[in-house]
Structure formats: structure tokens, C-alpha cells
N, CA, C and O atoms as CSV, one atom per row, in Angstrom:
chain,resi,resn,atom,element,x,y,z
A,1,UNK,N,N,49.405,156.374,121.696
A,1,UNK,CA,C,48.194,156.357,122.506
A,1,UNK,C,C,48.473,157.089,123.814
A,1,UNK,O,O,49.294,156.657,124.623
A,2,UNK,N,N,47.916,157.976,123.964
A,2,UNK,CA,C,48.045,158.742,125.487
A,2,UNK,C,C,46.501,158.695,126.148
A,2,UNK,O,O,45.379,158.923,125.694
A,3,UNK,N,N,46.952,158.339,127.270
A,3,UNK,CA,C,45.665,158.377,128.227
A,3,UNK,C,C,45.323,160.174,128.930
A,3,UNK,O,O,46.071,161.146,128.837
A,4,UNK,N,N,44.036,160.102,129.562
A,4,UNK,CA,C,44.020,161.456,129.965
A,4,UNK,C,C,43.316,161.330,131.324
A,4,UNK,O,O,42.849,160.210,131.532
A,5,UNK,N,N,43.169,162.100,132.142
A,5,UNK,CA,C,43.109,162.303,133.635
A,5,UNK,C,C,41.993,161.758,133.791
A,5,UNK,O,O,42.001,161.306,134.936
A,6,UNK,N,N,40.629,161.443,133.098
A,6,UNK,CA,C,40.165,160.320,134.013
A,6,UNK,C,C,39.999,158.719,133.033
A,6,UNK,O,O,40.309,158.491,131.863
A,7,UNK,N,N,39.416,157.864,134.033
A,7,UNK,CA,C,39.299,156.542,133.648
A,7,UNK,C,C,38.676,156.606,132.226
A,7,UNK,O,O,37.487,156.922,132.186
A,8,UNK,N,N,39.385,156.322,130.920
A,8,UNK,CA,C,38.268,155.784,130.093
A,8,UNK,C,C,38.693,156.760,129.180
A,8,UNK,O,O,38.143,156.551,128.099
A,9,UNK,N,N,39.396,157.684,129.149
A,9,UNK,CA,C,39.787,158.674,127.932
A,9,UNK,C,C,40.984,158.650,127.960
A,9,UNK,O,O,41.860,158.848,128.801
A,10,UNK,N,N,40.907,158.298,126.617
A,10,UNK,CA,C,42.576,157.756,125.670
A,10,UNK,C,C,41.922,158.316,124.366
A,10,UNK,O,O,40.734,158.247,124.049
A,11,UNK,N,N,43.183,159.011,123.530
A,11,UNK,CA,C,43.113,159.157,122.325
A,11,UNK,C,C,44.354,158.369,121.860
A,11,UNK,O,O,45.240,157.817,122.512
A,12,UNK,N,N,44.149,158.481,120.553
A,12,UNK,CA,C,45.634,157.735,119.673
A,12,UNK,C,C,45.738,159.123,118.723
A,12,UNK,O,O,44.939,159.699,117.984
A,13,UNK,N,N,47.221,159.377,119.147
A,13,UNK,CA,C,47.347,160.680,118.381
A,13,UNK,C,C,48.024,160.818,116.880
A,13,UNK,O,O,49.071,161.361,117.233
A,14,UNK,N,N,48.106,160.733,115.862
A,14,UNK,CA,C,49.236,161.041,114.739
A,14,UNK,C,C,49.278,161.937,114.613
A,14,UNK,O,O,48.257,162.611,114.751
A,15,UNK,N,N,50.894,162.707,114.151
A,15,UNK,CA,C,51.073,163.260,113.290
A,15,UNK,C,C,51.047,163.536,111.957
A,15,UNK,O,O,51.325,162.518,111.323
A,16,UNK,N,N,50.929,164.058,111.571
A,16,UNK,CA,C,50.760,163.618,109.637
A,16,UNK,C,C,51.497,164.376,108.734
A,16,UNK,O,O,52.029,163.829,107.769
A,17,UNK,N,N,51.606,165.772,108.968
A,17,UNK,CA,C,52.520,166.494,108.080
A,17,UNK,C,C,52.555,167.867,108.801
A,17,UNK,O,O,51.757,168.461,109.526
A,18,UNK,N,N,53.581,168.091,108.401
A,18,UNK,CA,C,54.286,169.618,108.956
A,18,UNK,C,C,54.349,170.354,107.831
A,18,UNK,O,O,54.437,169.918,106.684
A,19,UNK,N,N,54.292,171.718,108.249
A,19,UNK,CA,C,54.406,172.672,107.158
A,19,UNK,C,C,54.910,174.335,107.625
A,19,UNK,O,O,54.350,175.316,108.114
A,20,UNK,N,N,56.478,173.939,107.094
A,20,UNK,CA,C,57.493,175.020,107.989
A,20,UNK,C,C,58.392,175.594,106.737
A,20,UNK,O,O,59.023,174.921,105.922
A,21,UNK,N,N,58.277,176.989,106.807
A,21,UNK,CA,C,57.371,177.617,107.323
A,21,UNK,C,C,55.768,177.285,106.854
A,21,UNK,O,O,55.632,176.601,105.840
A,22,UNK,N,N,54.792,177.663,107.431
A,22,UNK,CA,C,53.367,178.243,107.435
A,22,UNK,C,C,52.883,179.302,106.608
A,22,UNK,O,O,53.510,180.329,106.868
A,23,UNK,N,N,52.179,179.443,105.877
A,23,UNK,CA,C,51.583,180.595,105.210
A,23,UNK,C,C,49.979,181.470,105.439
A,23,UNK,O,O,49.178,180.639,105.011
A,24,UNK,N,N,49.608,182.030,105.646
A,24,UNK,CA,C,48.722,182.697,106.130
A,24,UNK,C,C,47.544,182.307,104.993
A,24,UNK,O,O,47.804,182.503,103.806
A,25,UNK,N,N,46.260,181.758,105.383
A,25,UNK,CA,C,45.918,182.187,104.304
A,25,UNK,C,C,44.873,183.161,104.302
A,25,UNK,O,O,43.828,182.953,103.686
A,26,UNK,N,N,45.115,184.390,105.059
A,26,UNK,CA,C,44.363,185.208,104.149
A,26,UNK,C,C,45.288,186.827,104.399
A,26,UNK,O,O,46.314,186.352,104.885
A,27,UNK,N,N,45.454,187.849,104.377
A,27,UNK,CA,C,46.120,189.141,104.141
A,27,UNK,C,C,46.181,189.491,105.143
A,27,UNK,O,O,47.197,190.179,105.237
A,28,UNK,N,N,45.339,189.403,106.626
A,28,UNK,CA,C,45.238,190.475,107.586
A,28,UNK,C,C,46.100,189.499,108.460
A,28,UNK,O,O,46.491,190.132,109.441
A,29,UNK,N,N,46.514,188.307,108.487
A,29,UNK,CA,C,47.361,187.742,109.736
A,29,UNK,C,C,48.497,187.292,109.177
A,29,UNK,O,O,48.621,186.804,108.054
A,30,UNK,N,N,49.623,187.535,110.293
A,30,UNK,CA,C,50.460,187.084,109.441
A,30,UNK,C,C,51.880,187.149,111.510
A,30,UNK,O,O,51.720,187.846,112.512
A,31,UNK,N,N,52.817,186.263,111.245
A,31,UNK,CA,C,53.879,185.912,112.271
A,31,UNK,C,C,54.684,187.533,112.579
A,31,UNK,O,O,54.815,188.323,111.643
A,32,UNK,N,N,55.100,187.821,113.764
A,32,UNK,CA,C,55.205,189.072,113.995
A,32,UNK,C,C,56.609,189.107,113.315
A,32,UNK,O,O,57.189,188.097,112.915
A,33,UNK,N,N,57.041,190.249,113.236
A,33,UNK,CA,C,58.861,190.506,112.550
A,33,UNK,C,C,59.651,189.851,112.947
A,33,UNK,O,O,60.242,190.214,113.965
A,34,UNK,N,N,59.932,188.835,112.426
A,34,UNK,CA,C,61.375,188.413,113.117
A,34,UNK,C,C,60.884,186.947,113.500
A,34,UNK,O,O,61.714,186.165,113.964
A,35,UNK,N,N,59.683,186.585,113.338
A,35,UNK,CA,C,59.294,184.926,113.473
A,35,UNK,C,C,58.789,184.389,112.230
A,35,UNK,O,O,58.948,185.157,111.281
A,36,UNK,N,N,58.248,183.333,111.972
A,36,UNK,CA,C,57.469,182.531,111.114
A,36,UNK,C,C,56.895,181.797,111.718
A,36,UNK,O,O,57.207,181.579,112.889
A,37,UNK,N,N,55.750,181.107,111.045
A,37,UNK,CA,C,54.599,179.624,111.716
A,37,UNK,C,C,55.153,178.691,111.211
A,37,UNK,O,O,55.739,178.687,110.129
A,38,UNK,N,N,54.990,177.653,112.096
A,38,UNK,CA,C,55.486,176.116,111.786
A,38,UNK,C,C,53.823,175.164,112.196
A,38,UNK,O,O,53.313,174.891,113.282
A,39,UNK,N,N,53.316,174.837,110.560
A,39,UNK,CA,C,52.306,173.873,111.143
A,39,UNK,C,C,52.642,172.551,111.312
A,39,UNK,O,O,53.692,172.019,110.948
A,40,UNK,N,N,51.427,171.880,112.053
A,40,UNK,CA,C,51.362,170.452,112.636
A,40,UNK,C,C,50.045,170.135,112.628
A,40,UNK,O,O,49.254,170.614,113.439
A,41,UNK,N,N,49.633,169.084,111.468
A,41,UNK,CA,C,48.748,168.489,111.367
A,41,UNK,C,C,48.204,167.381,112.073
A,41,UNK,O,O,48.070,166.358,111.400
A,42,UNK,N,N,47.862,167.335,113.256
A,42,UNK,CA,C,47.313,166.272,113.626
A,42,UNK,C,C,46.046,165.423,113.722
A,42,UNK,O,O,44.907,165.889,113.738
A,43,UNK,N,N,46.334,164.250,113.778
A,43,UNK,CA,C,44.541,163.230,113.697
A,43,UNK,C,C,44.362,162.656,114.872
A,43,UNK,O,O,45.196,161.916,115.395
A,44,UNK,N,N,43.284,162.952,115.353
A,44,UNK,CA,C,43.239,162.320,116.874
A,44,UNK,C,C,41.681,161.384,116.957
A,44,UNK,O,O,40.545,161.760,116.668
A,45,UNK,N,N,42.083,160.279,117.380
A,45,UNK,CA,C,41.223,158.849,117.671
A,45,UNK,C,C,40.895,158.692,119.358
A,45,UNK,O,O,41.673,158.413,120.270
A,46,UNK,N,N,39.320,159.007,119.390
A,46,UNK,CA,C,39.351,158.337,120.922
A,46,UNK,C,C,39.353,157.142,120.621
A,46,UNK,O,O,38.724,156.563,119.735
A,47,UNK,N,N,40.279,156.645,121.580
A,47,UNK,CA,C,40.148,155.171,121.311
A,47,UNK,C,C,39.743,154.724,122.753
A,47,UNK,O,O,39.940,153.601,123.216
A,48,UNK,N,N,39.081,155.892,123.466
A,48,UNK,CA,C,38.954,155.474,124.452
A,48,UNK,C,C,37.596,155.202,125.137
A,48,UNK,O,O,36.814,155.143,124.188
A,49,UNK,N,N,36.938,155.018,126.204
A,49,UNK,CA,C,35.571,154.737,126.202
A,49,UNK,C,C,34.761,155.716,126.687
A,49,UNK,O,O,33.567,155.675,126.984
A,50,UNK,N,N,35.713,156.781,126.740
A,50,UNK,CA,C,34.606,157.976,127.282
A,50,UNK,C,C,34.577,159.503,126.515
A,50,UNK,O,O,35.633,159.775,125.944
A,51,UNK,N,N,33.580,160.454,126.438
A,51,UNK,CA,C,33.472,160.924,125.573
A,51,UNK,C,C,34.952,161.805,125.696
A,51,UNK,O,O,35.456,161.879,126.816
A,52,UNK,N,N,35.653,162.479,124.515
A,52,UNK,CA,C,36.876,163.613,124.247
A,52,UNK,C,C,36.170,164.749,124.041
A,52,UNK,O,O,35.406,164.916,123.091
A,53,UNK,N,N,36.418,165.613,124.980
A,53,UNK,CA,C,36.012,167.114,124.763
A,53,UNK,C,C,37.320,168.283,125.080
A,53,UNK,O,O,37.565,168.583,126.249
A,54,UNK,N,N,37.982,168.792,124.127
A,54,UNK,CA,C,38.571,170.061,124.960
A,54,UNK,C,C,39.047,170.842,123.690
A,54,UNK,O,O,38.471,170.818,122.603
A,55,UNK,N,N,40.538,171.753,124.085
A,55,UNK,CA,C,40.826,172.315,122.830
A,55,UNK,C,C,42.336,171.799,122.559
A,55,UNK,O,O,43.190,171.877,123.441
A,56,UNK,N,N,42.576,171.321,121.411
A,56,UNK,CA,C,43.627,170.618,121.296
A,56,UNK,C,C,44.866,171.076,121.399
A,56,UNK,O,O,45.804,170.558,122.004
A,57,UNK,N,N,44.842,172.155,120.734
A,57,UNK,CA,C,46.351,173.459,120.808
A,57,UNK,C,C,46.510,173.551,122.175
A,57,UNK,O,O,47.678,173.525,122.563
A,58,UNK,N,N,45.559,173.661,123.088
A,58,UNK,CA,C,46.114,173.757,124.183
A,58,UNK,C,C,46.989,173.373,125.010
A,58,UNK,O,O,47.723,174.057,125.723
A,59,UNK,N,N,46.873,171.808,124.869
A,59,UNK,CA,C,48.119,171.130,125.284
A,59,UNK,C,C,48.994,170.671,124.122
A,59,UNK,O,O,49.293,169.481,124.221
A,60,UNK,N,N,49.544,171.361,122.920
A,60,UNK,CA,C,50.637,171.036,122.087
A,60,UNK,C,C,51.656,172.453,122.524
A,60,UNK,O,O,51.396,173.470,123.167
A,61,UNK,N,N,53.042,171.913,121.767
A,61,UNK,CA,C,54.026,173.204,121.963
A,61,UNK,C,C,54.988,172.853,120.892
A,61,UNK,O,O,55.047,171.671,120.556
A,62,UNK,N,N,55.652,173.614,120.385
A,62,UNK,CA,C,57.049,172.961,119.306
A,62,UNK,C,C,58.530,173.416,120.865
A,62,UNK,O,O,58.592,174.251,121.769
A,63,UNK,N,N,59.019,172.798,120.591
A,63,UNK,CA,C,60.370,172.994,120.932
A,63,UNK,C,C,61.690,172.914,120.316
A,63,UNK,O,O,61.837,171.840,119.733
A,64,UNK,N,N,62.731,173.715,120.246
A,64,UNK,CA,C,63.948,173.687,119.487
A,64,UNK,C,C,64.919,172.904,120.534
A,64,UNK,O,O,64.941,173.008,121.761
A,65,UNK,N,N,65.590,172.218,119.818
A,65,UNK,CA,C,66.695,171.326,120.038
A,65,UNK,C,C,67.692,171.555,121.678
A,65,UNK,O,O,68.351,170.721,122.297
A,66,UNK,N,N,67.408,173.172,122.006
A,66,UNK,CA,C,67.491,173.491,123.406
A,66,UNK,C,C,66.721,173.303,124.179
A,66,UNK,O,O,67.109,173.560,125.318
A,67,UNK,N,N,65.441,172.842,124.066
A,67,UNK,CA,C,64.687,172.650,124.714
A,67,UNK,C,C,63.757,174.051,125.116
A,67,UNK,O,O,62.781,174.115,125.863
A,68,UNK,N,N,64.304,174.931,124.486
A,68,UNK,CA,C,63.080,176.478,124.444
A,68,UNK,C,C,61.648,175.844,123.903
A,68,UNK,O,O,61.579,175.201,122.855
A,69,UNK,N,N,60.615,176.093,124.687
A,69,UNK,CA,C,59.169,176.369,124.059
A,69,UNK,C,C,58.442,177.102,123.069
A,69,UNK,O,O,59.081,178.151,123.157
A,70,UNK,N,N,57.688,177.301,122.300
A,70,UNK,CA,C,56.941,177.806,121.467
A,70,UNK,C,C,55.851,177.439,121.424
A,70,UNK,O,O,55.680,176.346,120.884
A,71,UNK,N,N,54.520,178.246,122.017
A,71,UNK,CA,C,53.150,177.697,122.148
A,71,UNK,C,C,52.399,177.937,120.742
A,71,UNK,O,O,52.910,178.689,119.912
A,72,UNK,N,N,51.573,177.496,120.573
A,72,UNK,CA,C,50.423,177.517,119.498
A,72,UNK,C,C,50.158,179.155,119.629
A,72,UNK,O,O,50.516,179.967,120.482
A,73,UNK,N,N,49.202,179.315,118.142
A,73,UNK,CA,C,48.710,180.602,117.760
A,73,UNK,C,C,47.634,180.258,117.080
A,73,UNK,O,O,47.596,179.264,116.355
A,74,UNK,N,N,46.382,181.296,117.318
A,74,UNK,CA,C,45.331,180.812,116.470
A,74,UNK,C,C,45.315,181.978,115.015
A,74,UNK,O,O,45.203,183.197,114.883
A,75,UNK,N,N,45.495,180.780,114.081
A,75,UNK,CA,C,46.185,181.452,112.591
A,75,UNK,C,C,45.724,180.288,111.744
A,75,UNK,O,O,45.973,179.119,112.039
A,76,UNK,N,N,44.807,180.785,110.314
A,76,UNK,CA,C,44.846,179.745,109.709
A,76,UNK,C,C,45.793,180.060,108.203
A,76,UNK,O,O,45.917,181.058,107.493
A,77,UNK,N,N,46.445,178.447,108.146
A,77,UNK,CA,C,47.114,178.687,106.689
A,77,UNK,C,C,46.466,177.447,105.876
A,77,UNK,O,O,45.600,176.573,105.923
A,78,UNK,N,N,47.626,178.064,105.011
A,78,UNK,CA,C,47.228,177.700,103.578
A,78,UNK,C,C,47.003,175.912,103.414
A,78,UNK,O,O,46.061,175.365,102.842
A,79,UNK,N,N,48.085,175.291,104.049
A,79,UNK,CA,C,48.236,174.546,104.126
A,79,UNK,C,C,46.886,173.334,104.494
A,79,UNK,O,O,46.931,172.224,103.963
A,80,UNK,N,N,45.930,173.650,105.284
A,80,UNK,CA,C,44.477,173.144,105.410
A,80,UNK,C,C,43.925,173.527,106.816
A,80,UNK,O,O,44.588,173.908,107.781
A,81,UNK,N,N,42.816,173.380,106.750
A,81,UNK,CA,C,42.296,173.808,107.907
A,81,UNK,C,C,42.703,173.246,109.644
A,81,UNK,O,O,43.010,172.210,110.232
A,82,UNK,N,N,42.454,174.737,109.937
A,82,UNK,CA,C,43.111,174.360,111.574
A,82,UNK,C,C,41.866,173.311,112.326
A,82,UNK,O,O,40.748,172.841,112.112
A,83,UNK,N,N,42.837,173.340,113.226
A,83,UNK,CA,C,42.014,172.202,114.468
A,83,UNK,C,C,41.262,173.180,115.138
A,83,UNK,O,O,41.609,174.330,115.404
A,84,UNK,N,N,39.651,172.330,115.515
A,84,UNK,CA,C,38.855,173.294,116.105
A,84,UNK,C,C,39.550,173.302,117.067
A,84,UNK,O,O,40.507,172.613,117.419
A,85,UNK,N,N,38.782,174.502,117.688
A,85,UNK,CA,C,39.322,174.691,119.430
A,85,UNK,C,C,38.446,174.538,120.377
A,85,UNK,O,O,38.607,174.972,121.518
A,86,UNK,N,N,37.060,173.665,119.826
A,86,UNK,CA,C,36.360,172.942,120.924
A,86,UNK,C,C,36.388,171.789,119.938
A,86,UNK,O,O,35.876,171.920,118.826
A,87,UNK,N,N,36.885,170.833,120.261
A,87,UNK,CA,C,36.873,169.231,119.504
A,87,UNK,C,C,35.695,168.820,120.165
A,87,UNK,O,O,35.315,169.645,120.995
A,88,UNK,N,N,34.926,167.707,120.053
A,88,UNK,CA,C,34.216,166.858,120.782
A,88,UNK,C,C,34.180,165.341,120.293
A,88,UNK,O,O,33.502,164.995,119.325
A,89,UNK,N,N,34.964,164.466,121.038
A,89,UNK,CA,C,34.694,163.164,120.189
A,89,UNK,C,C,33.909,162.160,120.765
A,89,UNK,O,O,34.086,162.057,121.979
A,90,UNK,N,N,33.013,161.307,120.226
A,90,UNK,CA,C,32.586,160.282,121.257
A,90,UNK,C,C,33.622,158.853,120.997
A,90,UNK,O,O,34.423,158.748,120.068
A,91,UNK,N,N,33.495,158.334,121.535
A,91,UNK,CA,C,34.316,157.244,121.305
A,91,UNK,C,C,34.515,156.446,120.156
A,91,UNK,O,O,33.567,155.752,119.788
A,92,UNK,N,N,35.489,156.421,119.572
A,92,UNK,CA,C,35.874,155.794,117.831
A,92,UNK,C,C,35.425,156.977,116.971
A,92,UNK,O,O,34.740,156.575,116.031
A,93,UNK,N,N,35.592,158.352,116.983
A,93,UNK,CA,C,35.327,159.483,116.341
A,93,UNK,C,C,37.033,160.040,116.236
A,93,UNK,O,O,38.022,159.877,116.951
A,94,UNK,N,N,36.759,160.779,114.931
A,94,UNK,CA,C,38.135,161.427,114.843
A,94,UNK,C,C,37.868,162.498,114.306
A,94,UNK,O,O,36.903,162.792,113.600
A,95,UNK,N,N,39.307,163.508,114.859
A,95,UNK,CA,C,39.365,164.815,114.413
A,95,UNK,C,C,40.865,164.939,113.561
A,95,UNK,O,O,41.755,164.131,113.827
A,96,UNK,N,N,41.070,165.971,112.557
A,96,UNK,CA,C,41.906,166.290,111.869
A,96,UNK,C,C,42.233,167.666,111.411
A,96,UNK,O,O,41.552,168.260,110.574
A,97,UNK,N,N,43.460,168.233,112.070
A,97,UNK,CA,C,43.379,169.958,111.676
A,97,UNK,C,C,45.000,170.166,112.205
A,97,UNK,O,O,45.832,169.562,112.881
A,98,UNK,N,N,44.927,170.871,111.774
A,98,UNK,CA,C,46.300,171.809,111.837
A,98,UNK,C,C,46.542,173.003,113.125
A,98,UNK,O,O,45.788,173.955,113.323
A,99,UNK,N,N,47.781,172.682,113.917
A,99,UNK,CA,C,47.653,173.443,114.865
A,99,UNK,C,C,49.372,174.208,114.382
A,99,UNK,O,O,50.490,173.936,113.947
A,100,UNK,N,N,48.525,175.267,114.847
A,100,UNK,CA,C,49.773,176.920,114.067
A,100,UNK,C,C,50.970,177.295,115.569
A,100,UNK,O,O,50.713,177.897,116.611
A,101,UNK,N,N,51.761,176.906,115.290
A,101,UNK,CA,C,53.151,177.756,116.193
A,101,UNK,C,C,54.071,179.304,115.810
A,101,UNK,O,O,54.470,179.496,114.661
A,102,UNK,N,N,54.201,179.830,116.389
A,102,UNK,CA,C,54.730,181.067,116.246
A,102,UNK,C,C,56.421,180.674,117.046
A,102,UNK,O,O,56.735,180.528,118.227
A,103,UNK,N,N,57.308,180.600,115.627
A,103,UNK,CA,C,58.341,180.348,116.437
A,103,UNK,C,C,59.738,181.578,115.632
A,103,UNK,O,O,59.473,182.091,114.545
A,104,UNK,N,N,60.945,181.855,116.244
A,104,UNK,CA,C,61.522,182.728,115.598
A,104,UNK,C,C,62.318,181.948,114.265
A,104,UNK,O,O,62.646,180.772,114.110
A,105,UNK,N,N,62.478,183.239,113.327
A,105,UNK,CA,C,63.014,182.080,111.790
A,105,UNK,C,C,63.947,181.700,112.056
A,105,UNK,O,O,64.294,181.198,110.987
A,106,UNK,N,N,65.250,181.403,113.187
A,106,UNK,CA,C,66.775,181.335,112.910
A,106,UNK,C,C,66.494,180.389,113.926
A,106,UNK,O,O,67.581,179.987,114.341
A,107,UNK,N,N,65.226,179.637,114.745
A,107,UNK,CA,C,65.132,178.894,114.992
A,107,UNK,C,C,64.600,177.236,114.483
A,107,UNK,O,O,63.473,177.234,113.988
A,108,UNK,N,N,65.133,176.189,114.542
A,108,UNK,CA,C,64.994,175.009,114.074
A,108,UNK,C,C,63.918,174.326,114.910
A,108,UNK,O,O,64.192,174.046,116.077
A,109,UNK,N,N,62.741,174.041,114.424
A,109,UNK,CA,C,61.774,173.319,115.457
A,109,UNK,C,C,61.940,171.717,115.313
A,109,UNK,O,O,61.681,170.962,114.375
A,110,UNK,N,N,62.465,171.489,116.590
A,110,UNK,CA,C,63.019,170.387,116.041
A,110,UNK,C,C,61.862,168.792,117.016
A,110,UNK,O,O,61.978,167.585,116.806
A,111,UNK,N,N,60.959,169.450,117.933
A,111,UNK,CA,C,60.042,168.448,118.126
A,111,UNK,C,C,58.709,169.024,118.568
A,111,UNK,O,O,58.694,170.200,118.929
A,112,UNK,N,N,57.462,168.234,118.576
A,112,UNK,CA,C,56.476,168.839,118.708
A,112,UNK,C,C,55.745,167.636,119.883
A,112,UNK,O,O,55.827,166.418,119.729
A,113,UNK,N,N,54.978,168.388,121.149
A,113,UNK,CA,C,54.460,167.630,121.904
A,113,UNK,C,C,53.469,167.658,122.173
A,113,UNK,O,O,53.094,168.732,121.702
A,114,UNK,N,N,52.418,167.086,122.781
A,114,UNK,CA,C,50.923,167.147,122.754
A,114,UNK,C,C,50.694,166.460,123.860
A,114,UNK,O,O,51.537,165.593,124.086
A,115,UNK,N,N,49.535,166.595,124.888
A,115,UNK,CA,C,49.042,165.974,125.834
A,115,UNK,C,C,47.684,166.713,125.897
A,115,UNK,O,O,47.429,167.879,125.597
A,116,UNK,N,N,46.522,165.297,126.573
A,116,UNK,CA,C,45.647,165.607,127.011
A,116,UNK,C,C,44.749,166.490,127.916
A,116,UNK,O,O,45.276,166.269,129.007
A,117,UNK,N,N,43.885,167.218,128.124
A,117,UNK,CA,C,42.777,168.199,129.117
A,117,UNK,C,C,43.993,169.030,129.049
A,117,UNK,O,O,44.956,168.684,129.734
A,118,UNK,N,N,44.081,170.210,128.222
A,118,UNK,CA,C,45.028,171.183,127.725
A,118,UNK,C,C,46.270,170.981,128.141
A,118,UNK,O,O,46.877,172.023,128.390
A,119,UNK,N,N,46.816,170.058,128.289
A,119,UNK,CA,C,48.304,170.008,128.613
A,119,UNK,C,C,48.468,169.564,129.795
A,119,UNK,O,O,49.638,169.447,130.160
A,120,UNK,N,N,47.378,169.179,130.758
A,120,UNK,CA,C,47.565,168.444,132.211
A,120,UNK,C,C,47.711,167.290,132.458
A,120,UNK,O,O,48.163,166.909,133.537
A,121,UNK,N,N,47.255,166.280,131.238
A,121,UNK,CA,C,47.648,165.028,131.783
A,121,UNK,C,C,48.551,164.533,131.782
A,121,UNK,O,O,49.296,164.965,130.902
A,122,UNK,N,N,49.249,163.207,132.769
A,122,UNK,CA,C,50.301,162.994,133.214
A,122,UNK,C,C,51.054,162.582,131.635
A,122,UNK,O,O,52.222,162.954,131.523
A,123,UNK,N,N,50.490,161.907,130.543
A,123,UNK,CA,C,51.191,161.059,129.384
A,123,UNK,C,C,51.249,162.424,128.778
A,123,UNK,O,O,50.472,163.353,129.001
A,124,UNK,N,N,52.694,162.403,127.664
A,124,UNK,CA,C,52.975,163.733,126.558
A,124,UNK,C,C,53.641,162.622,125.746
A,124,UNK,O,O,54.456,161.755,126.062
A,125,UNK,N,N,52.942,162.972,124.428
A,125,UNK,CA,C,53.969,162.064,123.011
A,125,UNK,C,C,54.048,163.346,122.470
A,125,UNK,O,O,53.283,164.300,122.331
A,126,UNK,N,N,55.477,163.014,122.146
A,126,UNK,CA,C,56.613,163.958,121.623
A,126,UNK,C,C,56.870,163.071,119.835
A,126,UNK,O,O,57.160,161.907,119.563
A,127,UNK,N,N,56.677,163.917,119.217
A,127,UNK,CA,C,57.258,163.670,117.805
A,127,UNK,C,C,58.703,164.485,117.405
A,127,UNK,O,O,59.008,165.523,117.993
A,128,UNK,N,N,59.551,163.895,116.341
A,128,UNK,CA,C,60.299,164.918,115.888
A,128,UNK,C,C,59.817,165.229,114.693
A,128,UNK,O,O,58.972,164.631,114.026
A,129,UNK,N,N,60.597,166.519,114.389
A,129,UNK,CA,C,59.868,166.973,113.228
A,129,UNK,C,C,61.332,167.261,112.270
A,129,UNK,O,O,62.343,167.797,112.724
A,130,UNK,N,N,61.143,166.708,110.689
A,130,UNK,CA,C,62.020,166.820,110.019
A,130,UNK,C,C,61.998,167.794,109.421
A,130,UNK,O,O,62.908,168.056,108.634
């Protein structure tokens, strides 16, 4: 459960499944030379009392075991549909989608983090990713 910058908006976040590498699904997009996509499916619950509006990728990132960053990419794969990039929830509403990372292949993504109003609010839940 992470709260967000004002009174009354909390989501409850899961993870649900990863999918590393990522596959494109359609011919014209695809990870530049020398990287691959790592997805992250997430489900997000306001559980809070005020309405959720923003874009979710915004505040997620993968990170490798050094602690290097890797931001989101807007890419859809195979794997299921991405997360919009205007969510809107009212309270006890949920969203479910896949958010796409562009990370290099000889790198191990070894956790994925997420926070509220694109990445500004003070709470971040960190998952690892197997």
C-alpha cells in the first residue's frame, strides 16, 4: 500500500508477473542493439478515498543489483496489454497492464520500483524480480 501526496490517495500495488526478456508485439518496434525489454505487470487498487489519476510508468524504473536505473518505454508486447498512460481510478477501481523497460541484455534486472503522482511521492515499493 503506498500513499500519495495528498490526503486520501493510496493505492495497493501488486506485482503479478514479469516477462524478461519482452517481445514486441508487432514488427515496427523493437529494443535498440545491444538491449532487450523486461516487462512488469502490474494491478493497482485505490484503496484510497480520493479519486487516482496519472500515468503509471511514470513513476516505475527496473534497477540492476548496482543500483543503475532503467526507465520505462512505451512498447507493447506480446505478453498482454500495456498500462494506460492516463489511468483514472475512483476509489475501489482497478487497473491492470504491463509496463515495458528498456534495459541492456548482459544486464540482470534485479528489482522493480513504483511510486505515486509520477514518481514524486514520498512512499516507493520496491519488488524483486526473479
Amino acid at each position: 500500500t503506498l500513499k500519495g501526496s495528498e490526503d486520501g490517495s493510496q493505492l495497493d500495488v501488486t506485482v503479478v508477473k514479469v516477462a524478461d526478456p519482452a517481445r514486441s508485439s508487432d514488427e515496427f518496434t523493437s529494443p535498440e542493439d545491444g538491449n532487450r525489454w523486461v516487462g512488469v505487470q502490474f494491478r493497482l487498487l485505490n484503496s484510497g478515498s480520493k479519486a487516482y489519476g496519472d500515468s503509471p510508468a511514470n513513476g516505475a524504473q527496473v534497477y540492476d543489483a548496482d543500483g543503475q536505473q532503467f526507465g520505462p518505454v512505451f512498447a507493447d508486447i506480446t505478453a498482454g496489454p500495456s498500462m494506460s498512460s492516463d489511468v483514472k481510478l475512483k476509489p475501489g477501481a482497478k487497473a491492470l497492464g504491463w509496463i515495458t523497460f528498456e534495459v541492456p541484455k548482459n544486464v540482470k534486472a534485479a528489482t522493480v520500483q513504483f511510486a505515486m503522482n509520477s514518481g514524486f511521492a514520498d512512499q516507493t515499493g520496491e519488488w524483486k524480480l526473479s
